[in-house]
Short mmCIF file of C-alpha atoms in Angstrom, two decimals:
data_model
loop_
_atom_site.label_atom_id
_atom_site.label_comp_id
_atom_site.label_asym_id
_atom_site.label_seq_id
_atom_site.Cartn_x
_atom_site.Cartn_y
_atom_site.Cartn_z
CA UNK A 1 3.22 -30.46 3.92
CA UNK A 2 2.67 -26.95 2.50
CA UNK A 3 3.26 -24.06 4.84
CA UNK A 4 1.09 -21.23 4.74
CA UNK A 5 2.57 -18.01 3.40
CA UNK A 6 2.36 -14.69 5.11
CA UNK A 7 1.04 -12.01 2.76
CA UNK A 8 2.27 -8.45 3.15
CA UNK A 9 1.61 -5.60 0.65
CA UNK A 10 4.03 -2.75 0.02
CA UNK A 11 3.61 0.33 -2.16
CA UNK A 12 6.70 -0.25 -4.07
CA UNK A 13 8.87 -3.16 -4.98
CA UNK A 14 11.92 -1.45 -3.35
CA UNK A 15 10.09 -1.24 -0.08
CA UNK A 16 9.02 -4.94 -0.34
CA UNK A 17 12.63 -5.83 -0.91
CA UNK A 18 13.91 -3.79 1.92
CA UNK A 19 11.51 -5.26 4.43
CA UNK A 20 12.08 -8.78 3.04
CA UNK A 21 15.74 -8.49 3.38
CA UNK A 22 15.37 -7.18 7.00
CA UNK A 23 13.00 -10.02 7.91
CA UNK A 24 14.59 -12.85 6.02
CA UNK A 25 16.17 -15.78 7.83
CA UNK A 26 17.06 -17.38 4.47
CA UNK A 27 20.07 -15.02 3.57
CA UNK A 28 18.08 -12.34 1.97
CA UNK A 29 16.12 -14.68 -0.39
CA UNK A 30 12.54 -13.50 -0.45
CA UNK A 31 9.60 -13.79 -2.85
CA UNK A 32 7.96 -10.54 -3.87
CA UNK A 33 5.42 -10.68 -6.49
CA UNK A 34 3.29 -7.73 -7.94
CA UNK A 35 -0.47 -8.20 -7.41
CA UNK A 36 -3.49 -6.47 -8.94
CA UNK A 37 -5.64 -4.97 -6.30
CA UNK A 38 -8.84 -7.15 -5.48
CA UNK A 39 -12.09 -5.99 -7.21
CA UNK A 40 -13.31 -4.89 -3.93
CA UNK A 41 -10.66 -2.18 -3.61
CA UNK A 42 -12.12 0.93 -4.69
CA UNK A 43 -9.12 2.27 -6.73
CA UNK A 44 -10.66 5.25 -8.16
CA UNK A 45 -11.98 6.56 -4.85
CA UNK A 46 -8.61 5.98 -3.19
CA UNK A 47 -6.63 7.86 -5.95
CA UNK A 48 -9.27 10.74 -5.57
CA UNK A 49 -8.79 10.99 -1.76
CA UNK A 50 -5.03 10.71 -1.87
CA UNK A 51 -4.90 13.41 -4.42
CA UNK A 52 -6.72 15.70 -2.07
CA UNK A 53 -4.20 15.03 0.77
CA UNK A 54 -0.92 16.81 1.22
CA UNK A 55 2.22 15.01 -0.22
CA UNK A 56 3.96 15.77 2.99
CA UNK A 57 1.49 13.70 5.13
CA UNK A 58 3.08 10.93 7.15
CA UNK A 59 2.68 7.34 6.02
CA UNK A 60 1.52 6.35 9.36
CA UNK A 61 -1.36 8.92 9.35
CA UNK A 62 -2.34 7.99 5.79
CA UNK A 63 -2.43 4.31 6.44
CA UNK A 64 -4.42 4.72 9.59
CA UNK A 65 -7.02 7.01 7.82
CA UNK A 66 -7.44 4.35 4.94
CA UNK A 67 -7.62 1.55 7.41
CA UNK A 68 -10.42 3.32 9.34
CA UNK A 69 -12.19 4.26 6.10
CA UNK A 70 -12.12 0.72 5.00
CA UNK A 71 -13.58 -0.54 8.22
CA UNK A 72 -16.28 1.93 8.35
CA UNK A 73 -17.18 0.92 4.72
CA UNK A 74 -17.65 -2.63 5.92
CA UNK A 75 -14.32 -4.24 5.22
CA UNK A 76 -13.58 -6.95 7.94
CA UNK A 77 -11.09 -9.04 6.23
CA UNK A 78 -7.53 -8.16 7.20
CA UNK A 79 -6.25 -8.90 3.80
CA UNK A 80 -8.54 -6.49 1.88
CA UNK A 81 -7.71 -3.75 4.42
CA UNK A 82 -4.00 -4.32 3.80
CA UNK A 83 -4.50 -4.04 0.07
CA UNK A 84 -6.54 -0.83 0.43
CA UNK A 85 -3.80 0.65 2.65
CA UNK A 86 -1.01 -0.49 0.40
CA UNK A 87 -2.83 1.01 -2.81
CA UNK A 88 -3.30 4.33 -0.96
CA UNK A 89 0.38 4.44 0.02
CA UNK A 90 1.44 3.53 -3.69
CA UNK A 91 -0.72 6.45 -4.88
CA UNK A 92 0.94 8.62 -2.24
CA UNK A 93 4.23 7.78 -3.56
CA UNK A 94 3.32 8.61 -7.10
CA UNK A 95 2.07 11.94 -5.96
CA UNK A 96 5.25 12.64 -4.00
CA UNK A 97 7.38 11.65 -7.03
CA UNK A 98 5.41 13.93 -9.23
CA UNK A 99 5.94 16.77 -6.91
CA UNK A 100 9.57 16.00 -6.68
CA UNK A 101 9.91 15.66 -10.37
CA UNK A 102 8.13 19.01 -11.23
CA UNK A 103 9.59 20.68 -8.19
CA UNK A 104 6.13 21.99 -7.08
#
């Protein structure tokens, strides 16, 4: 019998591994695979909106904002909303890294 896997999306591989290790009951062995965003994920719009936000914005605020935006746009599937939020957080991480790198 095949068990159903629980999907979770993380902005970086390091965050995925950290969460998996914390939640693992198998001595830290987890499966983390990179995924391409679904076609329904408006990647260009997300990058544009995130770029307009402050790099110091809290992750929780950003995640809540994008989950609300996705629901208002008609996304009802939890997996799609999770991918939208994870992609927004990944863009946020990239912006934060750029600011840190260039010391802006």
